[in-house]
mmCIF file of C-alpha atoms in Angstrom:
data_model
loop_
_atom_site.group_PDB
_atom_site.id
_atom_site.type_symbol
_atom_site.label_atom_id
_atom_site.label_comp_id
_atom_site.label_asym_id
_atom_site.label_seq_id
_atom_site.Cartn_x
_atom_site.Cartn_y
_atom_site.Cartn_z
ATOM 1 C CA MET A 1 -0.067 -0.029 0.141
ATOM 2 C CA LYS A 2 1.378 3.418 -1.010
ATOM 3 C CA ALA A 3 2.091 5.961 1.816
ATOM 4 C CA THR A 4 -0.904 8.340 0.533
ATOM 5 C CA ASP A 5 -3.275 5.437 0.595
ATOM 6 C CA MET A 6 -2.093 4.509 4.225
ATOM 7 C CA GLU A 7 -2.421 8.236 5.427
ATOM 8 C CA THR A 8 -5.878 8.179 3.822
ATOM 9 C CA THR A 9 -6.856 4.983 5.187
ATOM 10 C CA GLY A 10 -5.573 6.381 8.905
ATOM 11 C CA THR A 11 -7.579 9.414 8.445
ATOM 12 C CA ALA A 12 -10.931 7.932 7.434
ATOM 13 C CA ALA A 13 -10.349 5.728 10.556
ATOM 14 C CA ALA A 14 -9.936 8.554 12.782
ATOM 15 C CA THR A 15 -13.001 10.271 11.463
ATOM 16 C CA ALA A 16 -15.102 7.456 11.831
ATOM 17 C CA ALA A 17 -13.625 6.797 15.268
ATOM 18 C CA ARG A 18 -14.470 10.577 16.326
ATOM 19 C CA ARG A 19 -18.091 10.063 14.885
ATOM 20 C CA SER A 20 -18.621 6.802 16.805
ATOM 21 C CA GLU A 21 -17.372 8.531 19.974
ATOM 22 C CA ARG A 22 -19.582 11.552 19.185
ATOM 23 C CA GLY A 23 -22.568 9.208 18.400
ATOM 24 C CA ARG A 24 -21.964 7.049 21.956
ATOM 25 C CA ARG A 25 -21.706 10.627 23.894
ATOM 26 C CA GLU A 26 -24.920 11.940 22.222
ATOM 27 C CA PHE A 27 -26.727 8.592 22.882
ATOM 28 C CA ALA A 28 -25.819 8.803 26.589
ATOM 29 C CA GLU A 29 -27.093 12.269 26.912
ATOM 30 C CA VAL A 30 -30.258 12.052 25.083
ATOM 31 C CA MET A 31 -30.918 8.549 26.334
ATOM 32 C CA THR A 32 -29.902 8.936 29.811
ATOM 33 C CA PHE A 33 -28.117 5.425 30.118
ATOM 34 C CA ALA A 34 -24.978 4.045 28.662
ATOM 35 C CA PRO A 35 -24.995 3.243 24.723
ATOM 36 C CA PRO A 36 -25.045 -0.345 23.985
ATOM 37 C CA GLY A 37 -21.899 -2.403 23.551
ATOM 38 C CA ASP A 38 -23.512 -4.200 20.284
ATOM 39 C CA SER A 39 -20.914 -4.083 17.385
ATOM 40 C CA SER A 40 -23.974 -4.914 14.815
ATOM 41 C CA PRO A 41 -23.750 -2.887 11.636
ATOM 42 C CA THR A 42 -27.562 -1.927 12.514
ATOM 43 C CA THR A 43 -26.489 -0.485 16.159
ATOM 44 C CA ALA A 44 -22.840 0.616 15.564
ATOM 45 C CA ASN A 45 -23.115 2.143 12.201
ATOM 46 C CA GLY A 46 -26.779 3.036 11.984
ATOM 47 C CA LEU A 47 -27.889 3.799 15.628
ATOM 48 C CA ILE A 48 -24.718 5.061 16.843
ATOM 49 C CA ASP A 49 -22.705 6.623 13.952
ATOM 50 C CA PHE A 50 -25.977 8.011 12.235
ATOM 51 C CA VAL A 51 -28.889 8.654 14.426
ATOM 52 C CA PHE A 52 -26.936 9.604 17.476
ATOM 53 C CA ALA A 53 -23.848 11.213 15.691
ATOM 54 C CA GLU A 54 -25.501 12.853 12.960
ATOM 55 C CA VAL A 55 -29.217 13.385 13.450
ATOM 56 C CA TRP A 56 -29.786 14.121 17.250
ATOM 57 C CA THR A 57 -27.008 16.677 17.100
ATOM 58 C CA ARG A 58 -28.069 18.574 14.215
ATOM 59 C CA PRO A 59 -29.434 21.985 14.817
ATOM 60 C CA VAL A 60 -32.932 23.480 13.930
ATOM 61 C CA LEU A 61 -34.901 21.468 15.913
ATOM 62 C CA SER A 62 -34.230 21.314 19.655
ATOM 63 C CA ARG A 63 -33.714 18.113 21.652
ATOM 64 C CA ARG A 64 -37.139 18.461 23.148
ATOM 65 C CA ASP A 65 -38.748 19.045 19.816
ATOM 66 C CA ARG A 66 -36.947 15.726 18.597
ATOM 67 C CA ARG A 67 -38.286 13.977 21.428
ATOM 68 C CA PHE A 68 -41.825 14.513 20.253
ATOM 69 C CA VAL A 69 -41.193 13.360 17.067
ATOM 70 C CA THR A 70 -39.272 10.391 18.032
ATOM 71 C CA LEU A 71 -42.076 9.378 20.847
ATOM 72 C CA SER A 72 -44.679 9.657 18.075
ATOM 73 C CA CYS A 73 -42.536 7.322 15.714
ATOM 74 C CA VAL A 74 -41.783 4.577 18.112
ATOM 75 C CA ALA A 75 -45.259 4.363 19.655
ATOM 76 C CA ASP A 76 -46.567 4.257 16.073
ATOM 77 C CA SER A 77 -44.425 1.741 15.103
ATOM 78 C CA ASP A 78 -45.524 -0.902 18.004
ATOM 79 C CA ALA A 79 -41.661 -0.790 18.931
ATOM 80 C CA GLU A 80 -42.058 -1.884 22.336
ATOM 81 C CA GLN A 81 -38.280 -1.693 23.783
ATOM 82 C CA PRO A 82 -37.577 1.683 22.000
ATOM 83 C CA LEU A 83 -40.936 3.060 23.246
ATOM 84 C CA ILE A 84 -39.911 1.942 26.826
ATOM 85 C CA GLU A 85 -36.383 3.571 26.235
ATOM 86 C CA HIS A 86 -37.717 6.882 25.010
ATOM 87 C CA VAL A 87 -40.359 7.415 27.414
ATOM 88 C CA TYR A 88 -37.741 6.684 30.076
ATOM 89 C CA ALA A 89 -35.334 9.187 28.521
ATOM 90 C CA ALA A 90 -37.703 11.624 27.897
ATOM 91 C CA LEU A 91 -39.110 11.876 31.382
ATOM 92 C CA ASN A 92 -35.892 10.900 33.179
ATOM 93 C CA SER A 93 -33.765 13.738 31.532
ATOM 94 C CA GLY A 94 -36.581 16.321 32.343
ATOM 95 C CA ASP A 95 -36.861 17.404 28.702
ATOM 96 C CA ILE A 96 -40.673 16.813 28.757
ATOM 97 C CA SER A 97 -42.693 16.779 32.135
ATOM 98 C CA ILE A 98 -45.229 13.994 32.998
ATOM 99 C CA ILE A 99 -47.983 16.434 32.267
ATOM 100 C CA GLU A 100 -46.659 17.126 28.941
ATOM 101 C CA ILE A 101 -46.085 13.482 27.963
ATOM 102 C CA ARG A 102 -49.606 12.550 29.056
ATOM 103 C CA GLU A 103 -50.867 15.123 26.954
ATOM 104 C CA ALA A 104 -48.941 14.246 24.045
ATOM 105 C CA VAL A 105 -50.409 10.612 24.616
ATOM 106 C CA LEU A 106 -53.761 12.145 24.365
ATOM 107 C CA HIS A 107 -52.884 13.974 21.306
ATOM 108 C CA PHE A 108 -51.199 10.940 19.695
ATOM 109 C CA ALA A 109 -54.514 8.979 20.278
ATOM 110 C CA VAL A 110 -56.430 10.964 17.924
ATOM 111 C CA TYR A 111 -53.912 10.786 15.154
ATOM 112 C CA ALA A 112 -52.505 7.422 15.635
ATOM 113 C CA GLY A 113 -55.421 5.469 17.242
ATOM 114 C CA TRP A 114 -56.796 4.727 20.563
ATOM 115 C CA PRO A 115 -55.151 1.129 20.950
ATOM 116 C CA LYS A 116 -51.801 2.104 20.325
ATOM 117 C CA ALA A 117 -52.079 5.002 22.518
ATOM 118 C CA SER A 118 -53.268 2.669 25.312
ATOM 119 C CA ARG A 119 -49.889 1.061 25.396
ATOM 120 C CA PHE A 120 -48.212 4.321 25.078
ATOM 121 C CA ASN A 121 -50.032 5.503 28.144
ATOM 122 C CA MET A 122 -49.327 2.215 30.138
ATOM 123 C CA VAL A 123 -45.722 2.500 29.288
ATOM 124 C CA VAL A 124 -45.593 6.167 30.550
ATOM 125 C CA ASP A 125 -47.080 5.330 33.939
ATOM 126 C CA GLN A 126 -44.773 2.332 34.138
ATOM 127 C CA GLN A 127 -41.518 4.433 33.417
ATOM 128 C CA TRP A 128 -42.659 7.208 35.615
ATOM 129 C CA GLU A 129 -42.978 4.908 38.501
ATOM 130 C CA ARG A 130 -39.488 3.343 37.645
ATOM 131 C CA ILE A 131 -37.811 6.645 37.768
ATOM 132 C CA HIS A 132 -39.350 7.489 41.230
ATOM 133 C CA ARG A 133 -38.186 4.009 42.312
ATOM 134 C CA GLU A 134 -34.633 4.417 41.109
ATOM 135 C CA ARG A 135 -34.567 7.895 42.822
ATOM 136 C CA GLU A 136 -36.439 6.433 46.033
ATOM 137 C CA LEU A 137 -38.907 8.976 45.678
ATOM 138 C CA LEU A 138 -42.864 8.548 46.064
ATOM 139 C CA VAL A 139 -44.741 8.940 42.733
ATOM 140 C CA PRO A 140 -46.488 12.114 43.239
ATOM 141 C CA ALA A 141 -50.548 12.312 42.683
ATOM 142 C CA PRO A 142 -51.573 13.377 39.050
ATOM 143 C CA GLU A 143 -52.694 16.586 38.335
ATOM 144 C CA PRO A 144 -56.529 16.591 38.695
ATOM 145 C CA LEU A 145 -58.720 16.484 35.331
ATOM 146 C CA LEU A 146 -61.496 19.014 36.394
ATOM 147 C CA PRO A 147 -62.250 21.504 35.599
ATOM 148 C CA LEU A 148 -61.794 21.277 31.916
ATOM 149 C CA ALA A 149 -60.480 24.272 30.185
ATOM 150 C CA THR A 150 -62.917 24.305 27.499
ATOM 151 C CA PRO A 151 -66.804 25.023 27.279
ATOM 152 C CA SER A 152 -69.223 22.526 28.812
ATOM 153 C CA ASP A 153 -72.212 23.878 27.172
ATOM 154 C CA PRO A 154 -72.778 21.753 23.931
ATOM 155 C CA GLU A 155 -73.396 24.759 21.481
ATOM 156 C CA ALA A 156 -70.179 26.881 23.179
ATOM 157 C CA ARG A 157 -68.053 23.722 22.455
ATOM 158 C CA LEU A 158 -69.188 23.195 18.821
ATOM 159 C CA ALA A 159 -68.761 27.099 18.049
ATOM 160 C CA ARG A 160 -65.402 27.044 19.743
ATOM 161 C CA GLY A 161 -64.612 23.842 17.747
ATOM 162 C CA VAL A 162 -65.529 25.374 14.360
ATOM 163 C CA GLN A 163 -63.359 28.424 14.914
ATOM 164 C CA SER A 164 -60.504 26.255 16.247
ATOM 165 C CA PHE A 165 -60.869 23.976 13.244
ATOM 166 C CA LYS A 166 -60.472 27.229 11.088
ATOM 167 C CA ASP A 167 -57.549 28.611 13.019
ATOM 168 C CA VAL A 168 -55.444 25.134 13.284
ATOM 169 C CA ASN A 169 -55.987 24.117 9.613
ATOM 170 C CA CYS A 170 -55.748 27.656 8.348
ATOM 171 C CA MET A 171 -59.018 27.418 6.363
ATOM 172 C CA PRO A 172 -61.979 29.605 6.050
ATOM 173 C CA PHE A 173 -64.386 26.969 6.550
ATOM 174 C CA ALA A 174 -65.236 24.099 8.736
ATOM 175 C CA PRO A 175 -67.078 20.722 8.216
ATOM 176 C CA ASP A 176 -70.640 20.390 8.783
ATOM 177 C CA ARG A 177 -71.768 19.087 12.190
ATOM 178 C CA ASP A 178 -74.487 16.733 11.075
ATOM 179 C CA ASN A 179 -72.838 13.159 11.512
ATOM 180 C CA PRO A 180 -71.302 11.768 14.532
ATOM 181 C CA TYR A 181 -67.698 11.653 13.005
ATOM 182 C CA GLN A 182 -67.685 15.327 11.850
ATOM 183 C CA GLY A 183 -69.908 16.922 14.722
ATOM 184 C CA ALA A 184 -69.110 14.903 17.841
ATOM 185 C CA GLY A 185 -65.688 13.873 16.806
ATOM 186 C CA ILE A 186 -63.877 16.387 14.792
ATOM 187 C CA LEU A 187 -65.679 19.607 16.038
ATOM 188 C CA ASN A 188 -66.637 18.624 19.587
ATOM 189 C CA PHE A 189 -63.574 16.899 20.845
ATOM 190 C CA VAL A 190 -60.575 17.142 18.163
ATOM 191 C CA PHE A 191 -60.849 20.915 17.953
ATOM 192 C CA GLY A 192 -63.610 21.816 20.438
ATOM 193 C CA GLU A 193 -61.330 20.098 23.265
ATOM 194 C CA MET A 194 -57.714 18.526 22.259
ATOM 195 C CA TRP A 195 -56.377 21.268 20.213
ATOM 196 C CA LEU A 196 -57.285 23.815 22.714
ATOM 197 C CA ARG A 197 -56.090 22.001 26.101
ATOM 198 C CA PRO A 198 -53.253 23.612 27.878
ATOM 199 C CA GLY A 199 -49.987 21.176 28.542
ATOM 200 C CA LEU A 200 -48.513 21.475 25.180
ATOM 201 C CA SER A 201 -48.060 24.315 22.389
ATOM 202 C CA ARG A 202 -49.533 24.419 19.110
ATOM 203 C CA LYS A 203 -46.015 23.986 17.586
ATOM 204 C CA GLU A 204 -45.620 20.676 19.788
ATOM 205 C CA ARG A 205 -49.009 19.453 18.772
ATOM 206 C CA ARG A 206 -47.917 20.187 15.134
ATOM 207 C CA LEU A 207 -44.851 18.059 15.709
ATOM 208 C CA ILE A 208 -46.856 15.082 16.983
ATOM 209 C CA THR A 209 -49.552 15.251 14.534
ATOM 210 C CA VAL A 210 -47.362 15.547 11.205
ATOM 211 C CA ALA A 211 -45.105 12.609 12.575
ATOM 212 C CA CYS A 212 -48.562 10.584 13.108
ATOM 213 C CA VAL A 213 -50.170 11.293 9.989
ATOM 214 C CA GLY A 214 -46.667 10.573 8.106
ATOM 215 C CA PHE A 215 -46.622 7.362 9.710
ATOM 216 C CA GLN A 216 -50.448 6.312 8.914
ATOM 217 C CA ASP A 217 -49.761 7.263 5.168
ATOM 218 C CA ALA A 218 -52.973 9.242 5.300
ATOM 219 C CA PRO A 219 -52.887 11.291 2.084
ATOM 220 C CA ILE A 220 -55.142 14.172 2.756
ATOM 221 C CA PRO A 221 -54.145 14.531 6.393
ATOM 222 C CA ILE A 222 -50.519 14.626 5.510
ATOM 223 C CA LEU A 223 -51.098 17.306 3.012
ATOM 224 C CA SER A 224 -53.261 19.351 5.094
ATOM 225 C CA HIS A 225 -51.347 19.207 8.409
ATOM 226 C CA VAL A 226 -48.013 19.865 6.665
ATOM 227 C CA TYR A 227 -49.691 23.043 4.986
ATOM 228 C CA ALA A 228 -51.230 24.236 7.929
ATOM 229 C CA ALA A 229 -48.162 24.024 10.250
ATOM 230 C CA LEU A 230 -46.029 25.948 7.434
ATOM 231 C CA LYS A 231 -48.994 28.657 6.735
ATOM 232 C CA SER A 232 -49.371 29.304 10.430
ATOM 233 C CA ARG A 233 -45.495 29.678 10.844
ATOM 234 C CA ASP A 234 -45.739 27.329 13.883
ATOM 235 C CA VAL A 235 -43.208 25.524 12.168
ATOM 236 C CA SER A 236 -40.687 26.950 9.855
ATOM 237 C CA PHE A 237 -39.569 25.463 6.574
ATOM 238 C CA ALA A 238 -36.318 24.539 7.868
ATOM 239 C CA GLU A 239 -37.818 22.876 11.098
ATOM 240 C CA MET A 240 -40.190 20.899 8.748
ATOM 241 C CA ASP A 241 -37.114 19.746 6.596
ATOM 242 C CA GLU A 242 -35.654 18.538 9.693
ATOM 243 C CA LEU A 243 -38.671 16.968 10.829
ATOM 244 C CA ALA A 244 -38.735 14.859 7.771
ATOM 245 C CA LEU A 245 -35.092 13.701 8.572
ATOM 246 C CA HIS A 246 -35.617 12.810 12.060
ATOM 247 C CA PHE A 247 -38.745 11.040 11.136
ATOM 248 C CA ALA A 248 -36.735 8.869 8.430
ATOM 249 C CA ALA A 249 -34.483 7.958 11.376
ATOM 250 C CA TYR A 250 -37.400 6.461 13.414
ATOM 251 C CA SER A 251 -40.113 5.644 10.816
ATOM 252 C CA GLY A 252 -37.929 4.730 7.665
ATOM 253 C CA LEU A 253 -36.831 6.523 4.400
ATOM 254 C CA PRO A 254 -39.784 5.255 2.223
ATOM 255 C CA LYS A 255 -42.372 7.023 4.213
ATOM 256 C CA ALA A 256 -39.988 10.133 4.791
ATOM 257 C CA THR A 257 -39.280 10.272 1.218
ATOM 258 C CA HIS A 258 -43.380 10.574 0.524
ATOM 259 C CA LEU A 259 -43.342 13.203 3.525
ATOM 260 C CA SER A 260 -40.524 15.105 2.179
ATOM 261 C CA ARG A 261 -41.937 15.463 -1.271
ATOM 262 C CA VAL A 262 -45.378 16.649 0.289
ATOM 263 C CA ILE A 263 -43.097 19.199 2.588
ATOM 264 C CA ASP A 264 -41.793 20.697 -0.848
ATOM 265 C CA GLU A 265 -45.135 20.878 -2.581
ATOM 266 C CA GLN A 266 -46.670 22.655 0.391
ATOM 267 C CA LYS A 267 -43.809 25.093 0.827
ATOM 268 C CA ALA A 268 -44.414 26.111 -2.737
ATOM 269 C CA ARG A 269 -47.847 26.598 -2.262
ATOM 270 C CA VAL A 270 -47.410 28.627 0.987
ATOM 271 C CA LEU A 271 -44.765 30.735 -0.556
ATOM 272 C CA HIS A 272 -47.084 31.542 -3.546
ATOM 273 C CA GLU A 273 -50.179 32.348 -1.033
ATOM 274 C CA TRP A 274 -47.794 34.337 0.836
ATOM 275 C CA ARG A 275 -46.799 36.612 -2.114
ATOM 276 C CA THR A 276 -50.417 36.852 -3.354
ATOM 277 C CA GLU A 277 -51.509 38.186 0.046
ATOM 278 C CA ASP A 278 -48.467 40.596 0.068
ATOM 279 C CA ALA A 279 -49.239 41.910 -3.265
ATOM 280 C CA THR A 280 -52.868 42.276 -2.438
ATOM 281 C CA THR A 281 -52.122 44.288 0.753
ATOM 282 C CA SER A 282 -49.534 46.528 -0.635
#
């Protein structure tokens, strides 16, 4: 082997070693426990060298933001051990409070389904108890459910749901309320209750929603929720691109490729609308 080839090989090996060290360090910080010793390509080259060394360390999205995307992906994929580990890490790190993660479970239930959310909720309770057991502390009593922050009068809830639907989806209209799905479900609960609940910001609800509809391969919801997140400016163009990359790490490249294509289309649509609005008002 030529001297130059040896130098190149040595440089590449040193670079790979530094990346692995960065990945192992980031894993420990994010997960709050030591990285696995598994040397298989999936773990060493995929999980450590890429997901933690390259994805979790990127700017634009905060670590807290990435946790909401990750939790949604692993809960949606029915991946038992990753769900346990990421719930534990989110709570043990203090990045997400118990109130916030329970609110995330409720939001997840609407966009990914109640059976999956039931398992998610059980894991949250188990890991919250585990953390307190490890710290030799008593588990505090949960926050009281009542009073609800939303109106109890049926007409008031529906009216608020209509306005919330328009605000969240950036649309001038809302669905009719004349069937159970649209009236009792969408207007009364999803937008008359859930999107208006305290505990999570609207941006955080956007991150959970986009991850869920991306995983579910729901064409109209993917389009509408990506559009609304961008049009509202709750999620910036750069943040949405970063969401797609993080989503790819936890839900796979095929689904992320479709999500990324929708993001590009909706960015162009939103830019066109903003230019039109600026021209109209100038």
